[in-house]
Amino acid sequence: MSLTSMPTSLGAMPFSNSSELSPSFLLAGPPGLEGAHSWLPAALCAAYALAVLANGAVLLAVRAEPGLHAPMYLFLCMLAAIDLALASATVPRTLCLYWLGSRRIGFGACLTQMFLIHALSAAESTVLLAMAADRYVAICHPLRHAAVLDGRATAKVGLLALARGVLFFLPLPLLLLPLPFCGPRRLSHSFCLHQDVMNLACANTTPSVVYGLTAILLVMGLDAVLICLSYLLILRAVLRLAAWRERLKVFGTCVAHICVVLAFYVPLIGLSVVHRFGKDLAPLVHIIMGNVYILVPAVLNPIIYGVRSKQIQRTILSLIRITDRAPR
């Protein structure tokens, strides 16, 4: 073997995670960041700051106003908390990549981030399903709404959402843990996703592929089907109303939730399509789609409900006035 061929051969060798003290991956950053793509970290930072402020305002408003302690607003608080956790698990590390050039992420940190992304996404999908059920009961069975969805039932939904995300997606990092990986171990996103990490393995990934697909179908896929079913039942009940004005008024209570569902599922489907069919796309497309998937729901959800809910607007404005009047 010649000396010139040794680095290439060594670089192509797989490693086992138990045989290397600190195995790591390289996060993706757009090439020429200092030039044409220098806008990306600034936009990412601005979107993250907006998400933190908007979701924080919703959490404070619902906590401060007893009139907002209804199931719909409590579910909105759960969405806000999940979105904050999901964005905080990814965006600060991505900004370190862009601003400090820190591309390397340890194997354990990568698996932890991957688990948080998938588990929190599953929890958000569960809460969206619960919100669809809330709209269905409120419209189709209004007399039973207060009894079915009381404070205790709402709290159980939050616990179920977290437990569902953990139980379904904890096996993903555990299945990847014993696998050997091939160099140079470059990811296609600025954070760790299961499909991305799994594609770098040098061993048989069939169990991981099968389980990952099954978990996605049983959580996000099933939730999407049930949400569509609930809105078909709502639409049937609305069309039974005699007056068009009454129909629009009743269905108008669902507009905010429909927009939030689209803000979650459209980026999720787009990211899946890019992973499946976008192998020949520019790396920047993968990076932008990944950040859209993380940040679009976190930014849009509080804005959508803030625009639709006058009560949230009034509470936030009153909190701002109280803060301005506080002695400094």
mmCIF file of N, CA and C in Angstrom, residues 67-193:
data_model
loop_
_atom_site.group_PDB
_atom_site.id
_atom_site.type_symbol
_atom_site.label_atom_id
_atom_site.label_comp_id
_atom_site.label_asym_id
_atom_site.label_seq_id
_atom_site.Cartn_x
_atom_site.Cartn_y
_atom_site.Cartn_z
ATOM 1 N N GLY A 67 -59.791 33.515 32.662
ATOM 2 C CA GLY A 67 -60.738 33.264 31.584
ATOM 3 C C GLY A 67 -60.151 32.470 30.431
ATOM 4 N N LEU A 68 -58.829 32.361 30.380
ATOM 5 C CA LEU A 68 -58.167 31.596 29.319
ATOM 6 C C LEU A 68 -57.835 30.171 29.754
ATOM 7 N N HIS A 69 -58.334 29.746 30.905
ATOM 8 C CA HIS A 69 -58.033 28.395 31.388
ATOM 9 C C HIS A 69 -59.000 27.365 30.820
ATOM 10 N N ALA A 70 -59.435 27.574 29.593
ATOM 11 C CA ALA A 70 -60.283 26.616 28.880
ATOM 12 C C ALA A 70 -59.394 25.612 28.153
ATOM 13 N N PRO A 71 -59.941 24.422 27.799
ATOM 14 C CA PRO A 71 -59.107 23.392 27.149
ATOM 15 C C PRO A 71 -58.372 23.883 25.912
ATOM 16 N N MET A 72 -59.033 24.670 25.057
ATOM 17 C CA MET A 72 -58.384 25.117 23.831
ATOM 18 C C MET A 72 -57.125 25.920 24.124
ATOM 19 N N TYR A 73 -57.188 26.822 25.109
ATOM 20 C CA TYR A 73 -56.036 27.655 25.439
ATOM 21 C C TYR A 73 -54.975 26.877 26.217
ATOM 22 N N LEU A 74 -55.405 25.893 27.003
ATOM 23 C CA LEU A 74 -54.426 25.045 27.687
ATOM 24 C C LEU A 74 -53.670 24.186 26.672
ATOM 25 N N PHE A 75 -54.370 23.698 25.657
ATOM 26 C CA PHE A 75 -53.686 22.966 24.582
ATOM 27 C C PHE A 75 -52.731 23.891 23.836
ATOM 28 N N LEU A 76 -53.133 25.145 23.651
ATOM 29 C CA LEU A 76 -52.245 26.112 23.000
ATOM 30 C C LEU A 76 -50.986 26.329 23.823
ATOM 31 N N CYS A 77 -51.120 26.340 25.159
ATOM 32 C CA CYS A 77 -49.941 26.441 26.031
ATOM 33 C C CYS A 77 -49.018 25.238 25.849
ATOM 34 N N MET A 78 -49.608 24.052 25.727
ATOM 35 C CA MET A 78 -48.794 22.857 25.491
ATOM 36 C C MET A 78 -48.032 22.980 24.177
ATOM 37 N N LEU A 79 -48.708 23.459 23.132
ATOM 38 C CA LEU A 79 -48.023 23.671 21.853
ATOM 39 C C LEU A 79 -46.883 24.667 21.999
ATOM 40 N N ALA A 80 -47.126 25.746 22.736
ATOM 41 C CA ALA A 80 -46.091 26.766 22.918
ATOM 42 C C ALA A 80 -44.884 26.189 23.652
ATOM 43 N N ALA A 81 -45.126 25.409 24.701
ATOM 44 C CA ALA A 81 -44.017 24.818 25.460
ATOM 45 C C ALA A 81 -43.235 23.823 24.599
ATOM 46 N N ILE A 82 -43.950 23.005 23.815
ATOM 47 C CA ILE A 82 -43.277 22.036 22.940
ATOM 48 C C ILE A 82 -42.453 22.749 21.880
ATOM 49 N N ASP A 83 -43.033 23.784 21.266
ATOM 50 C CA ASP A 83 -42.305 24.525 20.230
ATOM 51 C C ASP A 83 -41.053 25.198 20.790
ATOM 52 N N LEU A 84 -41.154 25.755 21.998
ATOM 53 C CA LEU A 84 -39.980 26.358 22.623
ATOM 54 C C LEU A 84 -38.896 25.316 22.885
ATOM 55 N N ALA A 85 -39.303 24.147 23.390
ATOM 56 C CA ALA A 85 -38.326 23.092 23.664
ATOM 57 C C ALA A 85 -37.685 22.590 22.374
ATOM 58 N N LEU A 86 -38.495 22.413 21.331
ATOM 59 C CA LEU A 86 -37.979 21.906 20.060
ATOM 60 C C LEU A 86 -37.012 22.896 19.418
ATOM 61 N N ALA A 87 -37.381 24.170 19.407
ATOM 62 C CA ALA A 87 -36.488 25.173 18.829
ATOM 63 C C ALA A 87 -35.213 25.320 19.646
ATOM 64 N N SER A 88 -35.327 25.257 20.979
ATOM 65 C CA SER A 88 -34.150 25.423 21.840
ATOM 66 C C SER A 88 -33.219 24.218 21.770
ATOM 67 N N ALA A 89 -33.746 23.067 21.370
ATOM 68 C CA ALA A 89 -32.909 21.873 21.224
ATOM 69 C C ALA A 89 -32.076 21.896 19.951
ATOM 70 N N THR A 90 -32.403 22.782 19.013
ATOM 71 C CA THR A 90 -31.725 22.768 17.714
ATOM 72 C C THR A 90 -31.090 24.108 17.343
ATOM 73 N N VAL A 91 -31.843 25.210 17.494
ATOM 74 C CA VAL A 91 -31.384 26.491 16.940
ATOM 75 C C VAL A 91 -30.098 27.003 17.591
ATOM 76 N N PRO A 92 -29.939 27.003 18.930
ATOM 77 C CA PRO A 92 -28.667 27.494 19.493
ATOM 78 C C PRO A 92 -27.450 26.736 18.959
ATOM 79 N N ARG A 93 -27.586 25.418 18.814
ATOM 80 C CA ARG A 93 -26.455 24.635 18.275
ATOM 81 C C ARG A 93 -26.198 24.999 16.810
ATOM 82 N N THR A 94 -27.264 25.261 16.063
ATOM 83 C CA THR A 94 -27.107 25.658 14.669
ATOM 84 C C THR A 94 -26.431 27.018 14.555
ATOM 85 N N LEU A 95 -26.772 27.946 15.447
ATOM 86 C CA LEU A 95 -26.123 29.261 15.428
ATOM 87 C C LEU A 95 -24.644 29.160 15.778
ATOM 88 N N CYS A 96 -24.293 28.231 16.678
ATOM 89 C CA CYS A 96 -22.870 27.989 16.954
ATOM 90 C C CYS A 96 -22.155 27.497 15.705
ATOM 91 N N LEU A 97 -22.844 26.671 14.922
ATOM 92 C CA LEU A 97 -22.273 26.190 13.666
ATOM 93 C C LEU A 97 -21.996 27.353 12.723
ATOM 94 N N TYR A 98 -22.967 28.263 12.570
ATOM 95 C CA TYR A 98 -22.830 29.347 11.608
ATOM 96 C C TYR A 98 -21.860 30.426 12.076
ATOM 97 N N TRP A 99 -21.938 30.803 13.340
ATOM 98 C CA TRP A 99 -21.168 31.938 13.822
ATOM 99 C C TRP A 99 -19.787 31.559 14.362
ATOM 100 N N LEU A 100 -19.675 30.355 14.923
ATOM 101 C CA LEU A 100 -18.401 29.932 15.493
ATOM 102 C C LEU A 100 -17.699 28.864 14.664
ATOM 103 N N GLY A 101 -18.357 28.381 13.624
ATOM 104 C CA GLY A 101 -17.754 27.354 12.778
ATOM 105 C C GLY A 101 -17.641 26.007 13.451
ATOM 106 N N SER A 102 -18.444 25.760 14.478
ATOM 107 C CA SER A 102 -18.376 24.505 15.231
ATOM 108 C C SER A 102 -19.267 23.461 14.569
ATOM 109 N N ARG A 103 -18.723 22.720 13.614
ATOM 110 C CA ARG A 103 -19.513 21.748 12.857
ATOM 111 C C ARG A 103 -19.577 20.388 13.523
ATOM 112 N N ARG A 104 -18.614 20.058 14.352
ATOM 113 C CA ARG A 104 -18.534 18.701 14.903
ATOM 114 C C ARG A 104 -19.471 18.553 16.104
ATOM 115 N N ILE A 105 -20.246 17.467 16.110
ATOM 116 C CA ILE A 105 -21.134 17.154 17.228
ATOM 117 C C ILE A 105 -20.883 15.709 17.646
ATOM 118 N N GLY A 106 -20.759 15.485 18.944
ATOM 119 C CA GLY A 106 -20.480 14.152 19.460
ATOM 120 C C GLY A 106 -21.616 13.184 19.204
ATOM 121 N N PHE A 107 -21.293 11.905 19.214
ATOM 122 C CA PHE A 107 -22.283 10.871 18.913
ATOM 123 C C PHE A 107 -23.422 10.897 19.928
ATOM 124 N N GLY A 108 -23.104 10.992 21.221
ATOM 125 C CA GLY A 108 -24.133 11.037 22.253
ATOM 126 C C GLY A 108 -25.005 12.269 22.142
ATOM 127 N N ALA A 109 -24.383 13.428 21.898
ATOM 128 C CA ALA A 109 -25.150 14.663 21.743
ATOM 129 C C ALA A 109 -26.044 14.598 20.520
ATOM 130 N N CYS A 110 -25.558 13.972 19.453
ATOM 131 C CA CYS A 110 -26.343 13.840 18.230
ATOM 132 C C CYS A 110 -27.568 12.955 18.465
ATOM 133 N N LEU A 111 -27.366 11.817 19.125
ATOM 134 C CA LEU A 111 -28.498 10.923 19.403
ATOM 135 C C LEU A 111 -29.504 11.588 20.342
ATOM 136 N N THR A 112 -29.022 12.351 21.326
ATOM 137 C CA THR A 112 -29.928 13.051 22.239
ATOM 138 C C THR A 112 -30.756 14.086 21.493
ATOM 139 N N GLN A 113 -30.109 14.865 20.640
ATOM 140 C CA GLN A 113 -30.828 15.859 19.863
ATOM 141 C C GLN A 113 -31.839 15.194 18.926
ATOM 142 N N MET A 114 -31.444 14.105 18.300
ATOM 143 C CA MET A 114 -32.336 13.370 17.411
ATOM 144 C C MET A 114 -33.576 12.885 18.153
ATOM 145 N N PHE A 115 -33.368 12.314 19.346
ATOM 146 C CA PHE A 115 -34.496 11.831 20.149
ATOM 147 C C PHE A 115 -35.428 12.976 20.527
ATOM 148 N N LEU A 116 -34.883 14.112 20.957
ATOM 149 C CA LEU A 116 -35.717 15.251 21.354
ATOM 150 C C LEU A 116 -36.541 15.767 20.187
ATOM 151 N N ILE A 117 -35.937 15.859 19.007
ATOM 152 C CA ILE A 117 -36.662 16.359 17.838
ATOM 153 C C ILE A 117 -37.850 15.463 17.519
ATOM 154 N N HIS A 118 -37.618 14.156 17.458
ATOM 155 C CA HIS A 118 -38.698 13.238 17.071
ATOM 156 C C HIS A 118 -39.734 13.085 18.177
ATOM 157 N N ALA A 119 -39.299 13.001 19.428
ATOM 158 C CA ALA A 119 -40.245 12.839 20.533
ATOM 159 C C ALA A 119 -41.118 14.079 20.698
ATOM 160 N N LEU A 120 -40.521 15.269 20.618
ATOM 161 C CA LEU A 120 -41.299 16.500 20.750
ATOM 162 C C LEU A 120 -42.230 16.700 19.560
ATOM 163 N N SER A 121 -41.809 16.305 18.371
ATOM 164 C CA SER A 121 -42.694 16.384 17.206
ATOM 165 C C SER A 121 -43.891 15.460 17.384
ATOM 166 N N ALA A 122 -43.652 14.272 17.933
ATOM 167 C CA ALA A 122 -44.762 13.348 18.198
ATOM 168 C C ALA A 122 -45.708 13.926 19.246
ATOM 169 N N ALA A 123 -45.154 14.565 20.276
ATOM 170 C CA ALA A 123 -45.999 15.194 21.304
ATOM 171 C C ALA A 123 -46.837 16.320 20.694
ATOM 172 N N GLU A 124 -46.250 17.107 19.801
ATOM 173 C CA GLU A 124 -47.005 18.186 19.162
ATOM 174 C C GLU A 124 -48.128 17.630 18.293
ATOM 175 N N SER A 125 -47.858 16.552 17.576
ATOM 176 C CA SER A 125 -48.894 15.925 16.760
ATOM 177 C C SER A 125 -50.048 15.435 17.635
ATOM 178 N N THR A 126 -49.725 14.870 18.803
ATOM 179 C CA THR A 126 -50.759 14.391 19.722
ATOM 180 C C THR A 126 -51.611 15.538 20.237
ATOM 181 N N VAL A 127 -50.987 16.661 20.569
ATOM 182 C CA VAL A 127 -51.742 17.823 21.049
ATOM 183 C C VAL A 127 -52.639 18.379 19.941
ATOM 184 N N LEU A 128 -52.160 18.392 18.709
ATOM 185 C CA LEU A 128 -52.992 18.848 17.590
ATOM 186 C C LEU A 128 -54.210 17.946 17.419
ATOM 187 N N LEU A 129 -54.024 16.648 17.608
ATOM 188 C CA LEU A 129 -55.159 15.723 17.560
ATOM 189 C C LEU A 129 -56.142 16.018 18.689
ATOM 190 N N ALA A 130 -55.630 16.283 19.885
ATOM 191 C CA ALA A 130 -56.505 16.605 21.016
ATOM 192 C C ALA A 130 -57.275 17.899 20.753
ATOM 193 N N MET A 131 -56.644 18.875 20.108
ATOM 194 C CA MET A 131 -57.332 20.125 19.785
ATOM 195 C C MET A 131 -58.433 19.889 18.759
ATOM 196 N N ALA A 132 -58.190 18.977 17.808
ATOM 197 C CA ALA A 132 -59.244 18.625 16.844
ATOM 198 C C ALA A 132 -60.410 17.944 17.552
ATOM 199 N N ALA A 133 -60.099 17.076 18.513
ATOM 200 C CA ALA A 133 -61.160 16.436 19.294
ATOM 201 C C ALA A 133 -61.934 17.467 20.103
ATOM 202 N N ASP A 134 -61.224 18.453 20.643
ATOM 203 C CA ASP A 134 -61.885 19.532 21.387
ATOM 204 C C ASP A 134 -62.858 20.291 20.499
ATOM 205 N N ARG A 135 -62.459 20.622 19.268
ATOM 206 C CA ARG A 135 -63.357 21.317 18.345
ATOM 207 C C ARG A 135 -64.550 20.434 17.977
ATOM 208 N N TYR A 136 -64.308 19.131 17.792
ATOM 209 C CA TYR A 136 -65.401 18.216 17.440
ATOM 210 C C TYR A 136 -66.440 18.153 18.558
ATOM 211 N N VAL A 137 -65.993 17.998 19.796
ATOM 212 C CA VAL A 137 -66.931 17.910 20.915
ATOM 213 C C VAL A 137 -67.657 19.236 21.112
ATOM 214 N N ALA A 138 -66.937 20.352 20.990
ATOM 215 C CA ALA A 138 -67.544 21.667 21.203
ATOM 216 C C ALA A 138 -68.624 21.964 20.172
ATOM 217 N N ILE A 139 -68.452 21.480 18.936
ATOM 218 C CA ILE A 139 -69.408 21.789 17.868
ATOM 219 C C ILE A 139 -70.500 20.730 17.758
ATOM 220 N N CYS A 140 -70.112 19.450 17.820
ATOM 221 C CA CYS A 140 -71.082 18.377 17.600
ATOM 222 C C CYS A 140 -71.804 17.952 18.879
ATOM 223 N N HIS A 141 -71.166 18.126 20.041
ATOM 224 C CA HIS A 141 -71.784 17.749 21.314
ATOM 225 C C HIS A 141 -71.524 18.847 22.348
ATOM 226 N N PRO A 142 -72.060 20.044 22.125
ATOM 227 C CA PRO A 142 -71.722 21.180 22.996
ATOM 228 C C PRO A 142 -72.136 20.987 24.449
ATOM 229 N N LEU A 143 -73.212 20.263 24.695
ATOM 230 C CA LEU A 143 -73.669 20.085 26.068
ATOM 231 C C LEU A 143 -72.739 19.180 26.872
ATOM 232 N N ARG A 144 -71.974 18.350 26.192
ATOM 233 C CA ARG A 144 -71.069 17.423 26.879
ATOM 234 C C ARG A 144 -69.640 17.947 26.943
ATOM 235 N N HIS A 145 -69.385 19.105 26.334
ATOM 236 C CA HIS A 145 -68.009 19.592 26.208
ATOM 237 C C HIS A 145 -67.357 19.833 27.561
ATOM 238 N N ALA A 146 -68.066 20.519 28.461
ATOM 239 C CA ALA A 146 -67.481 20.847 29.765
ATOM 240 C C ALA A 146 -67.217 19.589 30.591
ATOM 241 N N ALA A 147 -68.060 18.571 30.435
ATOM 242 C CA ALA A 147 -67.879 17.344 31.212
ATOM 243 C C ALA A 147 -66.769 16.466 30.647
ATOM 244 N N VAL A 148 -66.657 16.433 29.322
ATOM 245 C CA VAL A 148 -65.666 15.553 28.687
ATOM 246 C C VAL A 148 -64.259 16.133 28.804
ATOM 247 N N LEU A 149 -64.123 17.433 28.547
ATOM 248 C CA LEU A 149 -62.799 18.062 28.529
ATOM 249 C C LEU A 149 -62.685 19.061 29.680
ATOM 250 N N ASP A 150 -62.559 18.531 30.889
ATOM 251 C CA ASP A 150 -62.318 19.388 32.042
ATOM 252 C C ASP A 150 -60.813 19.545 32.254
ATOM 253 N N GLY A 151 -60.443 20.219 33.327
ATOM 254 C CA GLY A 151 -59.028 20.460 33.583
ATOM 255 C C GLY A 151 -58.228 19.194 33.772
ATOM 256 N N ARG A 152 -58.809 18.199 34.444
ATOM 257 C CA ARG A 152 -58.097 16.947 34.678
ATOM 258 C C ARG A 152 -57.853 16.198 33.366
ATOM 259 N N ALA A 153 -58.872 16.158 32.505
ATOM 260 C CA ALA A 153 -58.712 15.473 31.218
ATOM 261 C C ALA A 153 -57.664 16.175 30.357
ATOM 262 N N THR A 154 -57.639 17.500 30.411
ATOM 263 C CA THR A 154 -56.647 18.250 29.637
ATOM 264 C C THR A 154 -55.230 17.954 30.120
ATOM 265 N N ALA A 155 -55.043 17.886 31.436
ATOM 266 C CA ALA A 155 -53.723 17.547 31.982
ATOM 267 C C ALA A 155 -53.305 16.139 31.564
ATOM 268 N N LYS A 156 -54.254 15.196 31.546
ATOM 269 C CA LYS A 156 -53.939 13.828 31.129
ATOM 270 C C LYS A 156 -53.507 13.790 29.667
ATOM 271 N N VAL A 157 -54.119 14.637 28.838
ATOM 272 C CA VAL A 157 -53.718 14.695 27.428
ATOM 273 C C VAL A 157 -52.262 15.148 27.309
ATOM 274 N N GLY A 158 -51.875 16.154 28.106
ATOM 275 C CA GLY A 158 -50.485 16.615 28.073
ATOM 276 C C GLY A 158 -49.508 15.534 28.476
ATOM 277 N N LEU A 159 -49.832 14.798 29.532
ATOM 278 C CA LEU A 159 -48.964 13.699 29.974
ATOM 279 C C LEU A 159 -48.923 12.590 28.934
ATOM 280 N N LEU A 160 -50.078 12.294 28.331
ATOM 281 C CA LEU A 160 -50.126 11.262 27.290
ATOM 282 C C LEU A 160 -49.288 11.655 26.084
ATOM 283 N N ALA A 161 -49.323 12.934 25.714
ATOM 284 C CA ALA A 161 -48.539 13.398 24.565
ATOM 285 C C ALA A 161 -47.043 13.190 24.801
ATOM 286 N N LEU A 162 -46.560 13.554 25.998
ATOM 287 C CA LEU A 162 -45.149 13.359 26.311
ATOM 288 C C LEU A 162 -44.787 11.879 26.369
ATOM 289 N N ALA A 163 -45.640 11.075 27.046
ATOM 290 C CA ALA A 163 -45.355 9.643 27.162
ATOM 291 C C ALA A 163 -45.355 8.967 25.799
ATOM 292 N N ARG A 164 -46.266 9.374 24.940
ATOM 293 C CA ARG A 164 -46.341 8.789 23.596
ATOM 294 C C ARG A 164 -45.091 9.091 22.790
ATOM 295 N N GLY A 165 -44.629 10.343 22.864
ATOM 296 C CA GLY A 165 -43.417 10.699 22.144
ATOM 297 C C GLY A 165 -42.204 9.937 22.640
ATOM 298 N N VAL A 166 -42.076 9.807 23.964
ATOM 299 C CA VAL A 166 -40.922 9.100 24.537
ATOM 300 C C VAL A 166 -40.968 7.617 24.194
ATOM 301 N N LEU A 167 -42.102 6.975 24.385
ATOM 302 C CA LEU A 167 -42.196 5.529 24.198
ATOM 303 C C LEU A 167 -42.006 5.127 22.738
ATOM 304 N N PHE A 168 -42.546 5.914 21.817
ATOM 305 C CA PHE A 168 -42.440 5.546 20.403
ATOM 306 C C PHE A 168 -41.063 5.849 19.823
ATOM 307 N N PHE A 169 -40.389 6.901 20.315
ATOM 308 C CA PHE A 169 -39.162 7.346 19.645
ATOM 309 C C PHE A 169 -37.894 7.139 20.456
ATOM 310 N N LEU A 170 -38.003 6.648 21.684
ATOM 311 C CA LEU A 170 -36.789 6.286 22.415
ATOM 312 C C LEU A 170 -36.041 5.135 21.758
ATOM 313 N N PRO A 171 -36.722 4.141 21.155
ATOM 314 C CA PRO A 171 -35.968 3.072 20.481
ATOM 315 C C PRO A 171 -35.111 3.524 19.308
ATOM 316 N N LEU A 172 -35.394 4.679 18.698
ATOM 317 C CA LEU A 172 -34.611 5.106 17.533
ATOM 318 C C LEU A 172 -33.129 5.272 17.860
ATOM 319 N N PRO A 173 -32.733 6.063 18.870
ATOM 320 C CA PRO A 173 -31.301 6.139 19.189
ATOM 321 C C PRO A 173 -30.741 4.822 19.711
ATOM 322 N N LEU A 174 -31.562 4.030 20.390
ATOM 323 C CA LEU A 174 -31.076 2.749 20.905
ATOM 324 C C LEU A 174 -30.743 1.785 19.769
ATOM 325 N N LEU A 175 -31.501 1.844 18.671
ATOM 326 C CA LEU A 175 -31.218 0.990 17.514
ATOM 327 C C LEU A 175 -29.962 1.440 16.768
ATOM 328 N N LEU A 176 -29.661 2.748 16.825
ATOM 329 C CA LEU A 176 -28.468 3.258 16.147
ATOM 330 C C LEU A 176 -27.205 3.103 16.976
ATOM 331 N N LEU A 177 -27.356 2.964 18.288
ATOM 332 C CA LEU A 177 -26.215 2.975 19.199
ATOM 333 C C LEU A 177 -25.160 1.915 18.873
ATOM 334 N N PRO A 178 -25.524 0.657 18.565
ATOM 335 C CA PRO A 178 -24.479 -0.352 18.324
ATOM 336 C C PRO A 178 -23.942 -0.384 16.897
ATOM 337 N N LEU A 179 -24.459 0.450 15.991
ATOM 338 C CA LEU A 179 -24.077 0.360 14.585
ATOM 339 C C LEU A 179 -22.719 0.997 14.328
ATOM 340 N N PRO A 180 -21.933 0.438 13.394
ATOM 341 C CA PRO A 180 -20.713 1.119 12.939
ATOM 342 C C PRO A 180 -21.065 2.160 11.880
ATOM 343 N N PHE A 181 -20.281 3.237 11.814
ATOM 344 C CA PHE A 181 -20.549 4.306 10.869
ATOM 345 C C PHE A 181 -19.334 4.553 10.000
ATOM 346 N N CYS A 182 -19.580 4.968 8.761
ATOM 347 C CA CYS A 182 -18.515 5.201 7.795
ATOM 348 C C CYS A 182 -18.139 6.677 7.762
ATOM 349 N N GLY A 183 -16.838 6.941 7.556
ATOM 350 C CA GLY A 183 -16.412 8.322 7.370
ATOM 351 C C GLY A 183 -16.802 8.808 5.994
ATOM 352 N N PRO A 184 -16.862 10.131 5.798
ATOM 353 C CA PRO A 184 -16.506 11.201 6.736
ATOM 354 C C PRO A 184 -17.655 11.623 7.655
ATOM 355 N N ARG A 185 -18.767 10.942 7.624
ATOM 356 C CA ARG A 185 -19.881 11.127 8.559
ATOM 357 C C ARG A 185 -20.419 12.559 8.519
ATOM 358 N N ARG A 186 -20.712 13.038 7.311
ATOM 359 C CA ARG A 186 -21.280 14.380 7.128
ATOM 360 C C ARG A 186 -22.802 14.283 7.042
ATOM 361 N N LEU A 187 -23.487 15.050 7.869
ATOM 362 C CA LEU A 187 -24.940 15.101 7.849
ATOM 363 C C LEU A 187 -25.414 16.108 6.805
ATOM 364 N N SER A 188 -26.662 15.966 6.372
ATOM 365 C CA SER A 188 -27.200 16.878 5.361
ATOM 366 C C SER A 188 -27.995 18.018 5.969
ATOM 367 N N HIS A 189 -28.125 18.042 7.308
ATOM 368 C CA HIS A 189 -28.830 19.120 7.999
ATOM 369 C C HIS A 189 -27.914 19.729 9.058
ATOM 370 N N SER A 190 -28.354 20.860 9.610
ATOM 371 C CA SER A 190 -27.581 21.508 10.662
ATOM 372 C C SER A 190 -27.962 20.988 12.045
ATOM 373 N N PHE A 191 -28.702 19.893 12.082
ATOM 374 C CA PHE A 191 -29.017 19.179 13.320
ATOM 375 C C PHE A 191 -29.211 17.719 12.973
ATOM 376 N N CYS A 192 -29.407 16.874 13.971
ATOM 377 C CA CYS A 192 -29.438 15.423 13.759
ATOM 378 C C CYS A 192 -30.864 14.911 13.609
ATOM 379 N N LEU A 193 -31.141 14.242 12.496
ATOM 380 C CA LEU A 193 -32.398 13.557 12.255
ATOM 381 C C LEU A 193 -32.135 12.068 12.062
#
